Amino acid sequence: MTERPKTFQITPESNPDIWALLQPPERELTAKELHVVEVLEQARPGLGDVAKANILNPNSDWAEQIEQMPEEEIVARTAFVSNSFSYRHIGH
């Protein structure tokens, strides 16, 4: 029987930079940001949590984009996305 690999634990002592990135943000969402989260959650359950994570992610520009966006433009729309790349079939 194969031994399972040991899990790696990140602690404040072992890697403070990574630990800080994994901690929840310390700020509350603005009213406009909350509105975006609510609109997206209503459009598709679970999408609000994704939006909240993106808004609070310091590496994304969601918060800045929402701040600049007029309130009337905060609406959920349906869209269709397709992959425009063509892939060769393996063996052809």
JSON list of C-alpha atoms in Angstrom, two decimals:
[
{"chain": "A", "resi": 1, "resn": "MET", "atom": "CA", "xyz": [0.00, 0.00, 0.00]},
{"chain": "A", "resi": 2, "resn": "THR", "atom": "CA", "xyz": [1.36, 3.40, -0.97]},
{"chain": "A", "resi": 3, "resn": "GLU", "atom": "CA", "xyz": [1.81, 5.99, 1.72]},
{"chain": "A", "resi": 4, "resn": "ARG", "atom": "CA", "xyz": [-0.19, 9.15, 1.18]},
{"chain": "A", "resi": 5, "resn": "PRO", "atom": "CA", "xyz": [1.84, 12.33, 0.85]},
{"chain": "A", "resi": 6, "resn": "LYS", "atom": "CA", "xyz": [1.85, 14.60, 3.87]},
{"chain": "A", "resi": 7, "resn": "THR", "atom": "CA", "xyz": [-0.13, 17.78, 3.58]},
{"chain": "A", "resi": 8, "resn": "PHE", "atom": "CA", "xyz": [1.62, 21.11, 3.61]},
{"chain": "A", "resi": 9, "resn": "GLN", "atom": "CA", "xyz": [0.44, 23.57, 6.21]},
{"chain": "A", "resi": 10, "resn": "ILE", "atom": "CA", "xyz": [0.88, 27.29, 5.82]},
{"chain": "A", "resi": 11, "resn": "THR", "atom": "CA", "xyz": [1.19, 29.11, 9.12]},
{"chain": "A", "resi": 12, "resn": "PRO", "atom": "CA", "xyz": [1.97, 32.73, 9.94]},
{"chain": "A", "resi": 13, "resn": "GLU", "atom": "CA", "xyz": [5.37, 31.61, 11.13]},
{"chain": "A", "resi": 14, "resn": "SER", "atom": "CA", "xyz": [6.27, 29.40, 8.15]},
{"chain": "A", "resi": 15, "resn": "ASN", "atom": "CA", "xyz": [5.30, 31.84, 5.41]},
{"chain": "A", "resi": 16, "resn": "PRO", "atom": "CA", "xyz": [3.85, 35.18, 6.53]},
{"chain": "A", "resi": 17, "resn": "ASP", "atom": "CA", "xyz": [3.42, 36.55, 2.99]},
{"chain": "A", "resi": 18, "resn": "ILE", "atom": "CA", "xyz": [1.29, 33.62, 1.81]},
{"chain": "A", "resi": 19, "resn": "TRP", "atom": "CA", "xyz": [-0.57, 33.56, 5.12]},
{"chain": "A", "resi": 20, "resn": "ALA", "atom": "CA", "xyz": [-1.53, 37.22, 4.66]},
{"chain": "A", "resi": 21, "resn": "LEU", "atom": "CA", "xyz": [-2.86, 36.52, 1.14]},
{"chain": "A", "resi": 22, "resn": "LEU", "atom": "CA", "xyz": [-5.05, 33.69, 2.43]},
{"chain": "A", "resi": 23, "resn": "GLN", "atom": "CA", "xyz": [-6.69, 35.76, 5.15]},
{"chain": "A", "resi": 24, "resn": "PRO", "atom": "CA", "xyz": [-10.08, 37.32, 4.50]},
{"chain": "A", "resi": 25, "resn": "PRO", "atom": "CA", "xyz": [-10.03, 40.99, 3.52]},
{"chain": "A", "resi": 26, "resn": "GLU", "atom": "CA", "xyz": [-10.48, 43.50, 6.31]},
{"chain": "A", "resi": 27, "resn": "ARG", "atom": "CA", "xyz": [-12.89, 45.84, 4.56]},
{"chain": "A", "resi": 28, "resn": "GLU", "atom": "CA", "xyz": [-16.62, 45.81, 4.01]},
{"chain": "A", "resi": 29, "resn": "LEU", "atom": "CA", "xyz": [-18.13, 46.06, 0.54]},
{"chain": "A", "resi": 30, "resn": "THR", "atom": "CA", "xyz": [-19.48, 49.43, -0.54]},
{"chain": "A", "resi": 31, "resn": "ALA", "atom": "CA", "xyz": [-23.17, 49.82, -1.31]},
{"chain": "A", "resi": 32, "resn": "LYS", "atom": "CA", "xyz": [-22.45, 49.72, -5.06]},
{"chain": "A", "resi": 33, "resn": "GLU", "atom": "CA", "xyz": [-20.27, 46.60, -4.69]},
{"chain": "A", "resi": 34, "resn": "LEU", "atom": "CA", "xyz": [-23.01, 44.90, -2.66]},
{"chain": "A", "resi": 35, "resn": "HIS", "atom": "CA", "xyz": [-25.48, 45.77, -5.42]},
{"chain": "A", "resi": 36, "resn": "VAL", "atom": "CA", "xyz": [-23.22, 44.11, -8.01]},
{"chain": "A", "resi": 37, "resn": "VAL", "atom": "CA", "xyz": [-22.98, 40.98, -5.84]},
{"chain": "A", "resi": 38, "resn": "GLU", "atom": "CA", "xyz": [-26.77, 40.86, -5.42]},
{"chain": "A", "resi": 39, "resn": "VAL", "atom": "CA", "xyz": [-27.46, 41.35, -9.14]},
{"chain": "A", "resi": 40, "resn": "LEU", "atom": "CA", "xyz": [-25.05, 38.59, -10.12]},
{"chain": "A", "resi": 41, "resn": "GLU", "atom": "CA", "xyz": [-26.35, 36.22, -7.43]},
{"chain": "A", "resi": 42, "resn": "GLN", "atom": "CA", "xyz": [-29.90, 36.72, -8.72]},
{"chain": "A", "resi": 43, "resn": "ALA", "atom": "CA", "xyz": [-28.75, 36.08, -12.27]},
{"chain": "A", "resi": 44, "resn": "ARG", "atom": "CA", "xyz": [-27.01, 32.84, -11.34]},
{"chain": "A", "resi": 45, "resn": "PRO", "atom": "CA", "xyz": [-26.84, 31.39, -7.82]},
{"chain": "A", "resi": 46, "resn": "GLY", "atom": "CA", "xyz": [-23.24, 31.15, -6.66]},
{"chain": "A", "resi": 47, "resn": "LEU", "atom": "CA", "xyz": [-22.02, 33.90, -8.96]},
{"chain": "A", "resi": 48, "resn": "GLY", "atom": "CA", "xyz": [-22.39, 36.46, -6.19]},
{"chain": "A", "resi": 49, "resn": "ASP", "atom": "CA", "xyz": [-19.72, 34.68, -4.13]},
{"chain": "A", "resi": 50, "resn": "VAL", "atom": "CA", "xyz": [-17.39, 34.72, -7.12]},
{"chain": "A", "resi": 51, "resn": "ALA", "atom": "CA", "xyz": [-18.04, 38.43, -7.63]},
{"chain": "A", "resi": 52, "resn": "LYS", "atom": "CA", "xyz": [-17.38, 39.18, -3.95]},
{"chain": "A", "resi": 53, "resn": "ALA", "atom": "CA", "xyz": [-14.08, 37.30, -4.06]},
{"chain": "A", "resi": 54, "resn": "ASN", "atom": "CA", "xyz": [-13.05, 39.22, -7.20]},
{"chain": "A", "resi": 55, "resn": "ILE", "atom": "CA", "xyz": [-14.05, 42.57, -5.71]},
{"chain": "A", "resi": 56, "resn": "LEU", "atom": "CA", "xyz": [-11.99, 41.94, -2.58]},
{"chain": "A", "resi": 57, "resn": "ASN", "atom": "CA", "xyz": [-9.03, 40.47, -4.46]},
{"chain": "A", "resi": 58, "resn": "PRO", "atom": "CA", "xyz": [-6.30, 43.12, -4.41]},
{"chain": "A", "resi": 59, "resn": "ASN", "atom": "CA", "xyz": [-4.90, 41.71, -7.67]},
{"chain": "A", "resi": 60, "resn": "SER", "atom": "CA", "xyz": [-8.08, 42.31, -9.65]},
{"chain": "A", "resi": 61, "resn": "ASP", "atom": "CA", "xyz": [-9.46, 45.66, -10.70]},
{"chain": "A", "resi": 62, "resn": "TRP", "atom": "CA", "xyz": [-13.08, 44.81, -9.99]},
{"chain": "A", "resi": 63, "resn": "ALA", "atom": "CA", "xyz": [-13.42, 47.32, -7.13]},
{"chain": "A", "resi": 64, "resn": "GLU", "atom": "CA", "xyz": [-12.01, 50.13, -9.25]},
{"chain": "A", "resi": 65, "resn": "GLN", "atom": "CA", "xyz": [-14.19, 49.23, -12.24]},
{"chain": "A", "resi": 66, "resn": "ILE", "atom": "CA", "xyz": [-17.33, 49.12, -10.10]},
{"chain": "A", "resi": 67, "resn": "GLU", "atom": "CA", "xyz": [-16.45, 52.45, -8.49]},
{"chain": "A", "resi": 68, "resn": "GLN", "atom": "CA", "xyz": [-16.27, 54.09, -11.94]},
{"chain": "A", "resi": 69, "resn": "MET", "atom": "CA", "xyz": [-19.39, 52.34, -13.28]},
{"chain": "A", "resi": 70, "resn": "PRO", "atom": "CA", "xyz": [-22.65, 54.33, -13.33]},
{"chain": "A", "resi": 71, "resn": "GLU", "atom": "CA", "xyz": [-25.32, 52.77, -11.10]},
{"chain": "A", "resi": 72, "resn": "GLU", "atom": "CA", "xyz": [-27.75, 52.31, -14.00]},
{"chain": "A", "resi": 73, "resn": "GLU", "atom": "CA", "xyz": [-25.24, 50.08, -15.82]},
{"chain": "A", "resi": 74, "resn": "ILE", "atom": "CA", "xyz": [-25.21, 47.50, -13.03]},
{"chain": "A", "resi": 75, "resn": "VAL", "atom": "CA", "xyz": [-27.50, 44.93, -14.63]},
{"chain": "A", "resi": 76, "resn": "ALA", "atom": "CA", "xyz": [-27.14, 41.25, -15.42]},
{"chain": "A", "resi": 77, "resn": "ARG", "atom": "CA", "xyz": [-27.22, 40.41, -19.11]},
{"chain": "A", "resi": 78, "resn": "THR", "atom": "CA", "xyz": [-27.08, 37.09, -20.87]},
{"chain": "A", "resi": 79, "resn": "ALA", "atom": "CA", "xyz": [-24.24, 36.47, -23.24]},
{"chain": "A", "resi": 80, "resn": "PHE", "atom": "CA", "xyz": [-22.87, 33.69, -25.40]},
{"chain": "A", "resi": 81, "resn": "VAL", "atom": "CA", "xyz": [-19.21, 32.89, -25.50]},
{"chain": "A", "resi": 82, "resn": "SER", "atom": "CA", "xyz": [-17.60, 30.49, -27.92]},
{"chain": "A", "resi": 83, "resn": "ASN", "atom": "CA", "xyz": [-14.10, 29.28, -28.42]},
{"chain": "A", "resi": 84, "resn": "SER", "atom": "CA", "xyz": [-12.79, 30.64, -31.68]},
{"chain": "A", "resi": 85, "resn": "PHE", "atom": "CA", "xyz": [-9.74, 28.39, -31.77]},
{"chain": "A", "resi": 86, "resn": "SER", "atom": "CA", "xyz": [-9.62, 25.32, -33.97]},
{"chain": "A", "resi": 87, "resn": "TYR", "atom": "CA", "xyz": [-7.86, 22.26, -32.67]},
{"chain": "A", "resi": 88, "resn": "ARG", "atom": "CA", "xyz": [-6.41, 19.56, -34.88]},
{"chain": "A", "resi": 89, "resn": "HIS", "atom": "CA", "xyz": [-7.57, 16.08, -34.06]},
{"chain": "A", "resi": 90, "resn": "ILE", "atom": "CA", "xyz": [-4.79, 13.94, -32.65]},
{"chain": "A", "resi": 91, "resn": "GLY", "atom": "CA", "xyz": [-3.59, 11.51, -35.30]},
{"chain": "A", "resi": 92, "resn": "HIS", "atom": "CA", "xyz": [-4.83, 13.56, -38.28]}
]
